Amino acid sequence: MVCPRCGQTGFKAAAGREEDCGGGPEIRTGSLDCLGCGHGYPVRDGVVDMLAAPSAEVIAQQKATLFADLNSEHEGGGFAVNAENIERYRQQFLAMPAGDGSELYTHGAFRNVANLAPDYFTFVERLELTGGEKILEIGADSCWSVAGFARRGCDCVASDINHHLIVSDVFMREHGIYFERVVADMNQLPFRGASFDVVFCSQVLHHSTDLRQTMSEIARVLKPGGRLALFSEPMYGLLFFWRRRFFGSEARKIGINERIYSLSKWLGTMKSAGMQPELYFSLHYRYRRFEKSLGIFRNRRVKRLFIRSRIYPWLILEPYRVDVVARKE
Ligand SMILES: [Zn+2]
């Protein structure tokens, strides 16, 4: 790791309390003290907070997440993510992303995750992970995805700005795995250059208000030949581009940054950062009803042809979602 204040890479762990949380002993409370500037980065519940001087934007987003947990009306209501509720919904967290058919998944806060699950699994299979990769997940949230990578044997770091990272204990204890959890700003990642084989993001980067800076940080921490895997980011195409103004309006009302970028902006910022993008398209759940009513889409060859077609994203009514794997040169 790198100190966001002084750029030094040496740290001294000041342990308050150590505990075994599944994959061996770790510091649960205490701090990581920079050997360069002396700044102490607090560790709480095993999560190290590397935000030395969080920007106003990051603070606003953290507050908005707390509010959104309780007020996700469009998702059928939510709950505060705290120790009590994590225990209460333990089985539901463990069932992420596909779910266990419970209310939380059919009408509640996990509905979005459940809807995306089939596409998520297809996308991850395409990455053909060997289990030896070093993976950073940005916007790891409750860590269900990073836990899946750790279960494949990958060496993982989960980062986010919100407090949901504490859910990670549920997965580590259940599966006997370990991964690091770091509170970090995606525009100033506290990691050394060329550290990761894969940077994974699921519906995260559209929250960035400075996509160019975010991409440049991602490219910096990727090893040469490493890949950025971007899953299910919103974009707008040629038809109905005006609908982008309605995108994420519910979330925006409570202060969450919701941006919808064009495909050329997505690909352009990756290329500028020195990454070569390759597009993937999932038949997003919004369009699965067409799959059901039109038999032709059930034909695997037709589906593959459709998905591989470069014009496909431009034809779909918006907003649509894009999946990209970009390789650092
Ligand atoms: Zn420092």
PDB file of N, CA and C and ligand atoms in Angstrom, residues 3 6 34 37, ligand 1:
ATOM      1  N   CYS A   3       0.904   5.442   1.113  1.00  0.00           N
ATOM      2  CA  CYS A   3       0.251   6.465   1.927  1.00  0.00           C
ATOM      3  C   CYS A   3      -0.285   7.568   1.011  1.00  0.00           C
ATOM      4  N   CYS A   6       1.724  11.051   1.811  1.00  0.00           N
ATOM      5  CA  CYS A   6       3.124  11.346   1.491  1.00  0.00           C
ATOM      6  C   CYS A   6       3.716  10.428   0.417  1.00  0.00           C
ATOM      7  N   CYS A  34       1.892   5.289   8.993  1.00  0.00           N
ATOM      8  CA  CYS A  34       2.823   5.534   7.895  1.00  0.00           C
ATOM      9  C   CYS A  34       4.210   5.842   8.460  1.00  0.00           C
ATOM     10  N   CYS A  37       5.146   9.868   7.011  1.00  0.00           N
ATOM     11  CA  CYS A  37       4.602  11.092   7.602  1.00  0.00           C
ATOM     12  C   CYS A  37       4.010  10.863   8.987  1.00  0.00           C
TER      13      CYS A  37
HETATM   14 ZN    ZN B   1       2.547   9.068   4.929  1.00  0.00          ZN
END
